[in-house]
Coordinates of C-alpha atoms in Angstrom, one line a residue:
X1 CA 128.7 -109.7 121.0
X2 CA 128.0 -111.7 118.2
X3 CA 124.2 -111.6 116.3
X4 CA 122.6 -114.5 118.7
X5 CA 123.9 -112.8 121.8
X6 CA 122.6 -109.7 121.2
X7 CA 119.0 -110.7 120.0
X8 CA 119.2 -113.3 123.4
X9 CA 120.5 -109.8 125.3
X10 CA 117.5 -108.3 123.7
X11 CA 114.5 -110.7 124.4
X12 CA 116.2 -110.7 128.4
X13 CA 115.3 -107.1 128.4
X14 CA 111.8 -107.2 126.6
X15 CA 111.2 -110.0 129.5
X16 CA 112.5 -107.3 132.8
X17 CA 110.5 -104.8 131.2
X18 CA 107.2 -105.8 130.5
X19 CA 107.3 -107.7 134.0
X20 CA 108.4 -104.4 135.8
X21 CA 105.3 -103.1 133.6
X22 CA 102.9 -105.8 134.7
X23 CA 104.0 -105.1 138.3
X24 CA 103.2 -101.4 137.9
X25 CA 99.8 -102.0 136.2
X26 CA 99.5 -104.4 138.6
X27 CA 99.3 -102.2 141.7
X28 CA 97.9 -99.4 139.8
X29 CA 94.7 -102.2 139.1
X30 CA 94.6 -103.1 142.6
X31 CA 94.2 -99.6 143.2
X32 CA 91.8 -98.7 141.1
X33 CA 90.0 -102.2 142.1
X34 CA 89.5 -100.7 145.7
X35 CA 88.4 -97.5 144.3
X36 CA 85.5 -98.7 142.5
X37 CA 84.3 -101.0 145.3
X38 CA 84.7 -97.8 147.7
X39 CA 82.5 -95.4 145.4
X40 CA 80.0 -98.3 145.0
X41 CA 80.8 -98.9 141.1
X42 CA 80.8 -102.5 141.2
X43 CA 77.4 -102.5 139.4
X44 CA 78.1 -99.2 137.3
X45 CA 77.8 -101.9 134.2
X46 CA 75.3 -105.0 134.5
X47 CA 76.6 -106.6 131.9
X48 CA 80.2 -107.8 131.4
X49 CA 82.3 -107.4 129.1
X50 CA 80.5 -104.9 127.7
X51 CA 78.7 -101.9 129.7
X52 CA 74.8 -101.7 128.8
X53 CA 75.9 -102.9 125.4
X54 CA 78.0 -100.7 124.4
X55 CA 81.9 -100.8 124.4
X56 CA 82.3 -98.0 126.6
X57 CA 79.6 -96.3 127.8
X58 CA 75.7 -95.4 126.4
X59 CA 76.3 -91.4 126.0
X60 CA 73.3 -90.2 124.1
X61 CA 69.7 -89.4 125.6
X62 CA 69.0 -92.4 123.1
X63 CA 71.8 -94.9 124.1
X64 CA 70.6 -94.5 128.0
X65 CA 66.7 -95.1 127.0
X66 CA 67.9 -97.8 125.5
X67 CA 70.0 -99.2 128.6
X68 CA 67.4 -98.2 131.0
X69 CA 65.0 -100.4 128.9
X70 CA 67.4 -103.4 128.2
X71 CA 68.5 -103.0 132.2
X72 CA 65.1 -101.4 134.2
X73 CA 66.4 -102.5 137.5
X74 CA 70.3 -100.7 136.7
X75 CA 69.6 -96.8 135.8
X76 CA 72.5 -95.5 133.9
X77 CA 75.1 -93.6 135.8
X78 CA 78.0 -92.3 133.8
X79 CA 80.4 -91.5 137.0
X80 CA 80.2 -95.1 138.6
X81 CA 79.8 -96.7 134.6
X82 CA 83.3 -94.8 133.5
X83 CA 84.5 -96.2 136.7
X84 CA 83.6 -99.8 136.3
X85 CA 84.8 -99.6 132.9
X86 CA 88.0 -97.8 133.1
X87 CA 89.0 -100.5 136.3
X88 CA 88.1 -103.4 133.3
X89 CA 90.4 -101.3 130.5
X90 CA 93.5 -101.7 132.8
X91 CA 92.8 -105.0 134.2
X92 CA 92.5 -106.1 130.4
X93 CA 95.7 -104.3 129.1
X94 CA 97.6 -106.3 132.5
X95 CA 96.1 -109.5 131.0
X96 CA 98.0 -108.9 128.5
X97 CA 101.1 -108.0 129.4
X98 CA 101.0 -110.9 131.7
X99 CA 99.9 -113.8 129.1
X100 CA 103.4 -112.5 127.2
X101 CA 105.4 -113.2 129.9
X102 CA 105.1 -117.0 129.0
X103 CA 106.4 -116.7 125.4
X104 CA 109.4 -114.1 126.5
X105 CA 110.5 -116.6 129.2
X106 CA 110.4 -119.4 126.5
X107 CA 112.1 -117.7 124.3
X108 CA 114.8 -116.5 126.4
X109 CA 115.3 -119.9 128.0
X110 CA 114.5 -118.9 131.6
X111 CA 112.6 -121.0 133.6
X112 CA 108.8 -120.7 132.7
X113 CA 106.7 -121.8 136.1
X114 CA 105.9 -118.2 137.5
X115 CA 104.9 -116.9 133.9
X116 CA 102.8 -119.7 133.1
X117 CA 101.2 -119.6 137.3
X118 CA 100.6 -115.8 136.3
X119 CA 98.6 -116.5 132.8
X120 CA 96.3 -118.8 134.4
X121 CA 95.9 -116.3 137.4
X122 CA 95.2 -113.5 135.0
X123 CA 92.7 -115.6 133.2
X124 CA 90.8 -116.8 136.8
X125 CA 90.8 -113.5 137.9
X126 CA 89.0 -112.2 134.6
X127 CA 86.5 -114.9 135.3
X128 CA 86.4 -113.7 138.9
X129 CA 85.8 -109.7 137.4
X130 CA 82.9 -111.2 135.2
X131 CA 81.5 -113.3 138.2
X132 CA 81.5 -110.1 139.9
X133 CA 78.7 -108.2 138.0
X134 CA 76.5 -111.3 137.1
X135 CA 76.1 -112.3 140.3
X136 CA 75.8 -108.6 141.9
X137 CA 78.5 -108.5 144.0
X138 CA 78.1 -112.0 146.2
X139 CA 80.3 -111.4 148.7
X140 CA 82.1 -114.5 148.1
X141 CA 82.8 -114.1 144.7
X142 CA 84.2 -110.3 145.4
X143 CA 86.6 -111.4 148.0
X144 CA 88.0 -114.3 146.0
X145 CA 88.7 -111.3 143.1
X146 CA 90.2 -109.1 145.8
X147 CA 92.7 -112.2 146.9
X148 CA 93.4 -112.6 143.4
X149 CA 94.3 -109.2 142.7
X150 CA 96.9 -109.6 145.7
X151 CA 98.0 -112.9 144.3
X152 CA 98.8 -111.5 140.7
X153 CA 100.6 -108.8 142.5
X154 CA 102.4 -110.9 145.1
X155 CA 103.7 -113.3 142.3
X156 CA 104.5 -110.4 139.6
X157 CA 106.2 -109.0 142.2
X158 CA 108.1 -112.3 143.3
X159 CA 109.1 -112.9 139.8
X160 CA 110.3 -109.3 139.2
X161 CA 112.7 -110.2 142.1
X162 CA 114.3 -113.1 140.4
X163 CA 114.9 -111.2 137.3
X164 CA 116.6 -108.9 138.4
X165 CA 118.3 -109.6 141.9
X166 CA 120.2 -106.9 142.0
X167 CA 117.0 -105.0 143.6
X168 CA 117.0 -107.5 146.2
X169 CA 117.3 -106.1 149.7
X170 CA 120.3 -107.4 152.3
X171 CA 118.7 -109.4 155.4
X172 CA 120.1 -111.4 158.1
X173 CA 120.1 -115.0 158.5
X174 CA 117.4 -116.7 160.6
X175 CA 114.6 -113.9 159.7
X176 CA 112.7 -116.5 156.9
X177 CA 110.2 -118.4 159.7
X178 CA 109.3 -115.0 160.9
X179 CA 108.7 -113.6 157.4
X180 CA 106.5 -116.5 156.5
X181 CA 104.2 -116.3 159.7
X182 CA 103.7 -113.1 159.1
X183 CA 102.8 -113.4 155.6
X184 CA 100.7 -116.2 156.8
X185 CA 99.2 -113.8 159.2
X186 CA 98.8 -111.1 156.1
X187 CA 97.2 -113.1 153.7
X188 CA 94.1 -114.1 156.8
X189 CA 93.8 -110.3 157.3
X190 CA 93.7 -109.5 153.6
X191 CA 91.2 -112.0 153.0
X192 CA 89.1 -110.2 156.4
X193 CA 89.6 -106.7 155.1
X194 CA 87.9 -108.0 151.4
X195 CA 85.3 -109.7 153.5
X196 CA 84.4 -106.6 155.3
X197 CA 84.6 -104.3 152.5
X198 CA 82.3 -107.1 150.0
X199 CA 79.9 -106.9 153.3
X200 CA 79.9 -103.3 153.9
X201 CA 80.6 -103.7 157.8
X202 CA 83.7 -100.9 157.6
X203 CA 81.8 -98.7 159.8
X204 CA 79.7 -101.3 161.7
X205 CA 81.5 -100.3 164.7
X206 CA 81.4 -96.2 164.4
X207 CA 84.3 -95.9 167.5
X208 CA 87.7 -97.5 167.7
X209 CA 88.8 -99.2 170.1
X210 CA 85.2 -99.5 171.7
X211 CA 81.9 -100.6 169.2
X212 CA 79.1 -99.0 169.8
X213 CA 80.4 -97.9 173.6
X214 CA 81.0 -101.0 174.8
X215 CA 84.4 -103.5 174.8
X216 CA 82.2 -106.6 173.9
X217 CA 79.3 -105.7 171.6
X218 CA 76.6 -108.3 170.5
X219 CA 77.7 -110.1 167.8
X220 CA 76.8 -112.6 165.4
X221 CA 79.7 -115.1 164.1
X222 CA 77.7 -117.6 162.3
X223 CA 76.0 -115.2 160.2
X224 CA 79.0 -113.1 159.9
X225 CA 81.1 -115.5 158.4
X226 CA 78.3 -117.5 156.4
X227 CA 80.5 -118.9 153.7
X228 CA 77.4 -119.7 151.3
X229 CA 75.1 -116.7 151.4
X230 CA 72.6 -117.4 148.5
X231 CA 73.5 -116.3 145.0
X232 CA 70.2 -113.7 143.2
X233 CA 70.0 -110.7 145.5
X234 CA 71.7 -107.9 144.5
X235 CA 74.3 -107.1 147.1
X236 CA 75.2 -103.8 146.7
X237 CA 75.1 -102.1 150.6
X238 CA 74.9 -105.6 152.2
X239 CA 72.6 -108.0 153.6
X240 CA 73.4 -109.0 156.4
X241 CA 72.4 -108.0 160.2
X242 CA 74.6 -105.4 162.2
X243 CA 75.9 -107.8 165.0
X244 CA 76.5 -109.9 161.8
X245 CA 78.8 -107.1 160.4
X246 CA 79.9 -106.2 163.7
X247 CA 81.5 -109.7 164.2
X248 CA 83.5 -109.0 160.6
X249 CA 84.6 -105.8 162.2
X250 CA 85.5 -106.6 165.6
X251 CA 87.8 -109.6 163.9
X252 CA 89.3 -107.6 161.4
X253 CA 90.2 -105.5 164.3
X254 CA 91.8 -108.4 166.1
X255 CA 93.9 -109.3 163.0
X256 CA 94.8 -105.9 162.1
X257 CA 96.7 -105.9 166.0
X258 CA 97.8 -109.8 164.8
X259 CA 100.0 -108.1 162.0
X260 CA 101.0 -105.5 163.6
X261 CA 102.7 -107.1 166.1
X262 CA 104.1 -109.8 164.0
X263 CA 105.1 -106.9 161.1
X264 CA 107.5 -105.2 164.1
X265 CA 108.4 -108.4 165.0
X266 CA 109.9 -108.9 161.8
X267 CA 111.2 -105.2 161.6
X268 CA 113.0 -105.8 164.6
X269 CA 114.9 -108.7 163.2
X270 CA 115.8 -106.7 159.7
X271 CA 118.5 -103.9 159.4
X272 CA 118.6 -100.8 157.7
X273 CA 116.0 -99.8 154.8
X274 CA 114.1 -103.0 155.2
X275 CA 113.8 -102.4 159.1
X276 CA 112.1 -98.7 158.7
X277 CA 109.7 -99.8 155.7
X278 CA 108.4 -103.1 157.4
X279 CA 107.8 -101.2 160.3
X280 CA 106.8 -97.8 158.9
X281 CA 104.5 -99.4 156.4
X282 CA 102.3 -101.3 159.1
X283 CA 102.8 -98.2 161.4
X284 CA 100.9 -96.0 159.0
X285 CA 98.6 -99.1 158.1
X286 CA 97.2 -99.3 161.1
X287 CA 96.5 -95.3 161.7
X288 CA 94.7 -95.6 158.7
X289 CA 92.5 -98.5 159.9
X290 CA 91.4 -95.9 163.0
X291 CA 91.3 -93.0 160.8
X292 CA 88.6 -95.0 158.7
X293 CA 86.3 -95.6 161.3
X294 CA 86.9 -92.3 163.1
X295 CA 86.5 -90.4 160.5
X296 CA 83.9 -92.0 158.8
X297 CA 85.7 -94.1 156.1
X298 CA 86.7 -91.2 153.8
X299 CA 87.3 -91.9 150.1
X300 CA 90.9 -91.3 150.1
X301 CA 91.8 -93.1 153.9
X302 CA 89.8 -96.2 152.3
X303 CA 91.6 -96.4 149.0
X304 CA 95.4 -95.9 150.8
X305 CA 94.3 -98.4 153.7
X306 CA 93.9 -101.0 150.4
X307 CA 97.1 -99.6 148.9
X308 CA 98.6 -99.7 152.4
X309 CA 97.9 -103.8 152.8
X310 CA 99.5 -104.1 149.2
X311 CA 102.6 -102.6 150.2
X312 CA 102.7 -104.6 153.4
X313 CA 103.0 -107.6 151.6
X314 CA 105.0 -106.3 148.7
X315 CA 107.8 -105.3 151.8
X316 CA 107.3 -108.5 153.3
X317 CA 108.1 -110.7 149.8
X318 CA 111.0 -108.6 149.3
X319 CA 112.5 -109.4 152.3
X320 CA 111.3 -113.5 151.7
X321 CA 113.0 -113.2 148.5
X322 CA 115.9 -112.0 150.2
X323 CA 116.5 -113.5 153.2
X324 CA 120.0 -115.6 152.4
X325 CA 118.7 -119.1 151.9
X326 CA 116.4 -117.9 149.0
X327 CA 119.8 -116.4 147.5
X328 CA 121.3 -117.4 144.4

């Protein structure tokens, strides 16, 4: 292998391995990104990108009079601060890692429309994580950044696939159509579960498969799905009505069956390994859906049911990416 071979062999491998990096941080962001919203963090700094001011934290009896004056309506809380700021440390190092990707692709000659897709996404969704504390978690705002946390995923996770193809799975012919409806189908149930969660109706129905006792419980679509709630209030716990958040519910509910019977639809048509984790993954999904709501939406059900969805659609892309017309 002569000198330009081997630095061309080199910048290839720089390229697999800081996109198998981004697609690691990736999920491990998404994560973390549920986690925050869970534990109620999404406020633990009012100010972006800073937290009270300070880089990291305000530490000393001095630094939090100081943030308590600067910020009267935001007392300091080191737990949910460390948490906000921790999320904003890994979503930063992933911006970077993913604003590379452009410059190894050009210099290695590969083709440079997913890497470029991804450093713009990156860039929106730091926008979005900013938009996120100065407007106090509109719900809007917080369900775009969810979507785009799935999206810079989705796509890291799609591009990870055509560098190296030798991960791809082995599917049958004919199974693409049902892949993409199902994807479809994903995508409307994400954006439902980011809705609920950026609404806080998870538990407005406290019994599964009744609400409240009752099949058919009042519910309010319009105000449920109000696409331009007024920007100010601070919505941290919600503001909207309980047959409001029951209508979130109840349709999330409805989608979450959607899926599932589109997910084993899909199963059914895949073989081997890609069979058993399509269908085991939106199996356990959906047990952990019911385990939220029976069991009171514990911390660690919540954060796997958002890890859970991830997976979904990292199974599903795999077996898009694989399916024989997207072959090589």
């Amino acid at each position: 292998m002569n000198p330009t071979q081997e630095c061309s062999h080199s910048q290839q491998r720089a390229l697999n391995t800081i996109a198998t990096a981004a697609l690691g941080l990736s999920a491990l962001v998404v994560v973390l990104g549920a986690y925050t919203r869970l534990v109620d963090a999404g406020l633990g700094c009012p100010d972006w990108p800073g937290c009270y001011g300070y880089l990291t934290i305000p530490q000393s009896e001095s630094e939090i009079a100081q943030s308590e004056l600067a910020f009267p309506d935001a007392p300091v809380e080191p737990a949910k601060a460390w948490t906000e700021m921790v999320h904003r440390y890994f979503a930063s190092l992933l911006g970077l890692l993913i604003l590379a990707l452009p410059i190894l692709a050009w210099r290695t000659g590969t083709r440079m429309v997913l890497p470029c897709v991804l450093a713009v996404l990156v860039v929106v969704q730091g926008a979005m994580g900013a938009l996120t504390v100065t407007l106090k978690l509109w719900p809007q705002v917080v369900t775009a950044h969810l979507l785009g946390g799935f999206a810079t995923l989705a796509l890291l996770f799609h591009y990870t696939l055509t560098l190296r193809p030798e991960i791809r799975w082995r599917v049958p012919a004919g199974v693409s159509f049902a892949i993409h409806v199902t994807l479809a189908a994903l995508l409307l149930q994400v954006a439902l579960g980011g809705w609920v969660s950026s609404n806080y109706a998870a538990l407005a129905c406290p019994d599964f498969p009744l609400c409240h006792g009752v099949f058919i419980p009042d519910m309010d679509f319009r105000n449920g799905f109000n696409l331009f709630q007024g920007i100010g209030p601070n919505y941290l716990g919600g503001e909207m009505s309980s047959e409001a958040r029951i209508a979130i519910q109840i349709s999330h509910r409805v989608g979450a069956l959607v899926v599932l019977g589109l997910s084993l639809w899909v199963s059914w048509m895949l073989t081997g390994a890609a069979r058993w984790t399509v269908a085991g993954i939106v199996t356990i999904q959906f047990l952990l859906g019911i385990g939220n709501v029976l069991l009171d939406l514990p911390l660690a059900l919540a954060v796997m049911h958002n890890a859970g969805a991830a997976a979904l659609l990292l199974a599903l892309i795999a077996g898009r990416a694989s399916a024989p017309e997207q072959l090589p």
